[in-house]
XYZ file of C-alpha atoms in Angstrom:
327
model
C -51.719 10.403 55.898
C -55.037 10.794 57.714
C -57.572 13.556 57.067
C -57.158 14.799 60.642
C -53.420 15.296 60.153
C -53.759 16.974 56.740
C -53.308 20.579 58.019
C -50.091 19.660 59.837
C -48.815 17.697 56.844
C -49.508 20.581 54.446
C -47.908 23.040 56.867
C -44.724 20.944 56.822
C -44.727 21.235 53.039
C -44.768 25.016 53.312
C -48.425 26.051 52.925
C -49.632 28.957 55.067
C -52.515 28.513 57.522
C -55.023 30.496 55.424
C -54.061 28.537 52.283
C -54.646 25.272 54.162
C -58.082 26.514 55.278
C -59.068 27.359 51.700
C -57.728 24.102 50.250
C -59.456 22.021 52.951
C -62.728 23.867 52.343
C -62.663 23.056 48.624
C -61.817 19.419 49.413
C -64.820 19.294 51.753
C -67.367 20.987 49.470
C -66.223 19.986 45.985
C -66.365 22.436 43.056
C -67.330 25.851 44.459
C -67.007 29.434 43.368
C -64.914 31.966 45.265
C -67.915 33.426 47.087
C -68.999 29.991 48.344
C -65.537 29.193 49.689
C -65.262 32.593 51.358
C -68.715 32.202 52.915
C -67.870 28.771 54.264
C -64.784 30.210 55.968
C -66.606 33.308 57.194
C -64.492 35.709 55.140
C -65.109 37.999 52.209
C -64.162 36.922 48.698
C -61.413 39.520 48.608
C -59.962 38.136 51.856
C -59.362 34.683 50.343
C -58.639 35.658 46.728
C -54.860 35.850 47.290
C -54.778 32.366 48.845
C -56.901 30.938 46.031
C -54.642 32.406 43.351
C -51.568 31.053 45.141
C -53.083 27.552 45.346
C -53.953 27.737 41.641
C -50.379 28.734 40.759
C -49.064 25.860 42.855
C -51.261 23.389 41.002
C -53.449 22.330 43.934
C -56.630 24.043 42.703
C -57.945 24.938 39.242
C -60.818 26.953 37.811
C -63.480 24.833 36.109
C -67.164 24.848 35.146
C -68.904 26.379 32.194
C -68.071 29.911 33.173
C -64.594 29.055 34.456
C -65.372 30.413 37.921
C -65.693 27.205 39.919
C -62.755 26.054 42.012
C -61.929 22.347 42.151
C -59.036 20.297 43.566
C -56.425 19.049 41.101
C -54.590 15.707 41.337
C -51.793 16.895 43.669
C -48.865 14.570 42.960
C -46.788 17.007 40.882
C -47.607 19.978 43.132
C -46.654 18.036 46.256
C -43.384 16.915 44.682
C -42.561 20.540 43.913
C -43.378 21.598 47.491
C -41.181 18.824 48.897
C -38.347 19.834 46.571
C -38.703 23.438 47.753
C -38.345 22.318 51.382
C -35.244 20.309 50.468
C -33.769 23.357 48.751
C -34.601 25.389 51.849
C -32.615 22.933 53.971
C -29.625 23.295 51.672
C -29.894 27.097 51.757
C -29.987 27.019 55.559
C -26.887 24.842 55.593
C -25.061 27.271 53.315
C -26.346 30.233 55.353
C -24.950 28.730 58.558
C -21.556 28.246 56.941
C -21.552 31.751 55.452
C -22.628 33.311 58.742
C -19.767 31.624 60.542
C -17.286 32.688 57.870
C -18.591 36.250 58.121
C -18.055 36.086 61.856
C -14.499 34.880 61.385
C -13.803 37.770 58.994
C -15.083 40.331 61.478
C -13.844 38.739 64.698
C -10.774 40.951 64.811
C -13.056 44.004 64.978
C -15.268 42.789 67.860
C -14.643 41.577 71.406
C -14.828 37.795 70.987
C -16.252 37.314 74.470
C -19.478 39.028 73.437
C -20.343 36.516 70.707
C -18.271 33.381 71.021
C -16.598 31.487 73.833
C -14.427 28.385 73.592
C -14.650 25.871 76.449
C -12.092 23.073 76.639
C -11.102 20.121 78.780
C -12.678 19.071 82.051
C -14.828 22.194 82.377
C -16.975 21.173 79.383
C -19.204 18.730 81.282
C -19.924 21.189 84.117
C -20.817 23.940 81.654
C -23.113 21.653 79.655
C -25.092 20.550 82.728
C -25.275 24.102 84.125
C -26.594 25.541 80.860
C -29.072 22.673 80.477
C -30.442 23.242 83.990
C -31.001 26.947 83.206
C -33.179 26.329 80.135
C -36.462 28.192 80.515
C -38.780 27.323 77.631
C -37.208 25.508 74.673
C -34.250 23.301 73.755
C -33.376 22.392 70.148
C -30.750 19.690 69.617
C -28.836 17.752 66.982
C -27.789 14.553 68.759
C -24.875 12.510 67.463
C -21.870 10.725 69.009
C -19.347 11.269 70.522
C -20.677 12.781 73.755
C -18.930 15.113 76.179
C -21.137 13.684 78.935
C -20.124 10.091 78.030
C -23.670 9.219 76.872
C -25.008 8.783 80.413
C -28.768 9.198 81.133
C -29.964 12.793 81.128
C -31.992 13.408 84.315
C -31.748 17.165 83.724
C -33.735 16.905 80.504
C -36.361 14.710 82.164
C -36.688 17.246 84.992
C -36.901 20.115 82.488
C -39.626 18.317 80.555
C -41.595 17.837 83.765
C -41.490 21.587 84.458
C -42.671 22.451 80.942
C -39.512 22.997 78.887
C -40.116 21.946 75.274
C -37.472 19.661 73.749
C -37.125 18.960 70.027
C -34.263 16.615 69.139
C -33.047 15.354 65.758
C -31.001 12.181 66.263
C -28.469 10.816 63.831
C -28.968 7.171 62.913
C -25.674 6.353 64.657
C -27.132 7.615 67.956
C -30.185 5.369 67.620
C -28.012 2.368 66.731
C -26.124 2.656 70.043
C -28.133 0.189 72.150
C -27.003 1.470 75.564
C -27.598 5.094 74.598
C -30.982 4.257 73.081
C -32.101 2.411 76.226
C -30.595 4.737 78.816
C -31.075 8.133 77.213
C -33.273 8.273 74.110
C -36.198 6.124 75.270
C -36.552 7.732 78.747
C -36.493 11.234 77.261
C -39.122 10.384 74.630
C -41.271 8.796 77.340
C -40.962 12.016 79.375
C -42.277 14.119 76.470
C -39.356 14.851 74.175
C -40.291 15.333 70.518
C -37.779 13.218 68.594
C -36.975 12.783 64.917
C -34.161 11.061 63.034
C -31.950 11.710 60.003
C -29.218 9.500 58.504
C -26.761 12.112 59.802
C -26.935 15.571 61.321
C -24.990 18.524 59.888
C -23.385 19.551 63.191
C -23.491 18.671 66.899
C -25.651 21.493 68.217
C -27.919 22.477 71.106
C -29.820 25.780 71.150
C -31.255 26.989 74.478
C -34.203 29.396 74.422
C -32.873 30.754 71.098
C -30.377 32.802 73.106
C -27.388 30.477 73.445
C -26.030 27.625 71.322
C -23.484 24.925 72.107
C -21.577 23.640 69.082
C -19.420 20.533 69.595
C -16.694 19.151 67.423
C -17.444 16.279 65.046
C -16.212 12.737 65.722
C -12.984 13.338 63.820
C -12.383 16.781 65.295
C -13.071 15.563 68.842
C -10.099 13.211 68.642
C -7.708 16.117 68.281
C -9.590 19.081 69.741
C -11.875 18.391 72.707
C -13.657 21.734 72.763
C -17.081 23.324 72.798
C -18.195 26.616 71.241
C -20.743 28.823 73.030
C -22.527 31.059 70.534
C -24.490 34.036 71.873
C -27.145 36.148 70.055
C -25.742 36.966 66.613
C -26.283 36.234 62.939
C -24.451 32.954 63.515
C -26.915 31.915 66.219
C -29.841 32.812 63.945
C -28.352 30.760 61.120
C -27.773 27.746 63.374
C -31.366 27.946 64.614
C -32.597 28.136 61.017
C -30.482 25.105 60.131
C -32.135 23.141 62.932
C -35.654 24.138 61.875
C -35.022 23.112 58.273
C -33.542 19.782 59.364
C -36.471 19.199 61.737
C -38.919 19.558 58.859
C -36.923 17.061 56.796
C -36.494 14.462 59.577
C -38.714 11.439 60.284
C -40.629 11.096 63.588
C -39.177 8.612 66.081
C -42.167 8.268 68.386
C -45.595 6.971 67.541
C -48.752 9.018 67.241
C -51.734 8.565 69.561
C -53.597 7.080 66.583
C -51.621 3.814 66.901
C -54.098 1.053 67.796
C -53.945 0.478 71.582
C -54.264 -3.238 70.931
C -50.706 -3.323 69.598
C -48.379 -4.911 72.130
C -45.613 -2.721 73.635
C -43.012 -4.704 71.675
C -44.871 -4.257 68.386
C -45.189 -0.521 69.067
C -41.427 -0.282 69.591
C -40.733 -2.352 66.460
C -42.872 0.061 64.431
C -41.149 3.032 66.045
C -37.685 1.702 65.223
C -38.665 0.799 61.661
C -39.375 4.479 61.057
C -35.787 5.405 62.025
C -34.323 3.371 59.167
C -31.997 1.193 61.274
C -31.314 -2.394 60.197
C -33.215 -5.463 61.398
C -30.130 -6.626 63.299
C -30.011 -3.287 65.112
C -33.735 -3.391 65.921
C -33.374 -6.897 67.372
C -30.359 -5.784 69.431
C -32.109 -2.666 70.736
C -35.127 -4.729 71.768
C -33.076 -7.593 73.173
C -34.802 -10.192 70.971
C -33.701 -12.648 68.284
C -34.092 -12.065 64.548
C -36.670 -14.872 64.442
C -38.744 -13.174 67.152
C -38.431 -9.846 65.308
C -39.699 -11.516 62.118
C -42.731 -12.766 64.031
C -43.519 -9.276 65.313
C -43.117 -7.837 61.808
C -45.554 -10.438 60.504
C -48.065 -9.419 63.183
C -47.726 -5.748 62.197
C -48.159 -6.354 58.478
C -51.174 -8.578 59.151
C -52.825 -5.902 61.303
C -52.187 -3.322 58.588
C -53.453 -5.661 55.864
C -50.089 -5.298 54.136
C -47.993 -7.754 52.171
C -44.725 -5.789 52.189
C -42.935 -3.363 54.465
C -43.559 -0.635 51.938
C -47.295 -1.220 52.250
C -46.925 -1.271 56.043
C -45.185 2.114 55.887
C -47.923 3.543 53.657
C -50.601 2.260 56.036
C -48.809 3.692 59.088
C -48.437 7.083 57.393
C -52.026 7.105 56.071
C -53.481 6.212 59.470
C -51.323 8.751 61.318
C -49.448 6.148 63.381
C -46.163 7.994 62.869
């Protein structure tokens, strides 16, 4: 974790922007009283008192000094573990909320026109609907990506075109998607290169795409797809809100798939891709297959990376990459 990325890292753990400002100010200045911190931020003491008290309760700051009025940072390990656990619990709550919202919909569906909230698309018309909806995206697309694919895992020129015209894409891939060498080469890599923000989880909770927070496509799982080739279109409703919340919680929990600009430019393209794939958690055999190299060649590239990072183990390499903001 680098100092420059600290605000973003703390925001992912759940701290508010004003709390991050206060905490960073105390880290910069050392032990300071409330008035000093407020003055440094250009606010009154009363304006920052709530944030200070919250940081103290969380265990990130503590009062010290002879008069007990000075604020000082506290060793943050326990506090950070508690924040991370809270985010994990939030993910679980979002998962449960999505399930409950859908069950609530099913209970009330007999009282509402189904066409207003939910539409079922089946058979050959699925692919046409998917491409049409994708082309009409205006500002933002959120996606859980996992096989199988209605579009047969072909390259996605629509996404690349959307990215070029300013549509923001955030995609959480399942590990099984990354392990598919043809899909990784023909779809994932080109989309990341075009500007897609990509992260990875061991598995995703549902196959989902949300367009402009106004329409969601929910596909069947691998098992369900074998017996029921269908797609659900979910329009603005509590179910759509819950699905969007599920994505946001999963996004916060997922690991980045693409490298940060802080990666040393001297790294070769192959070494950059090795480091990128290491962060997804796939096996060495899969990395070698995705890169089209032998295991021996992969071992040589890993040795070059650990040497550059001054590391002896992969764990140390991961710590260095995280500390320096490479990923």
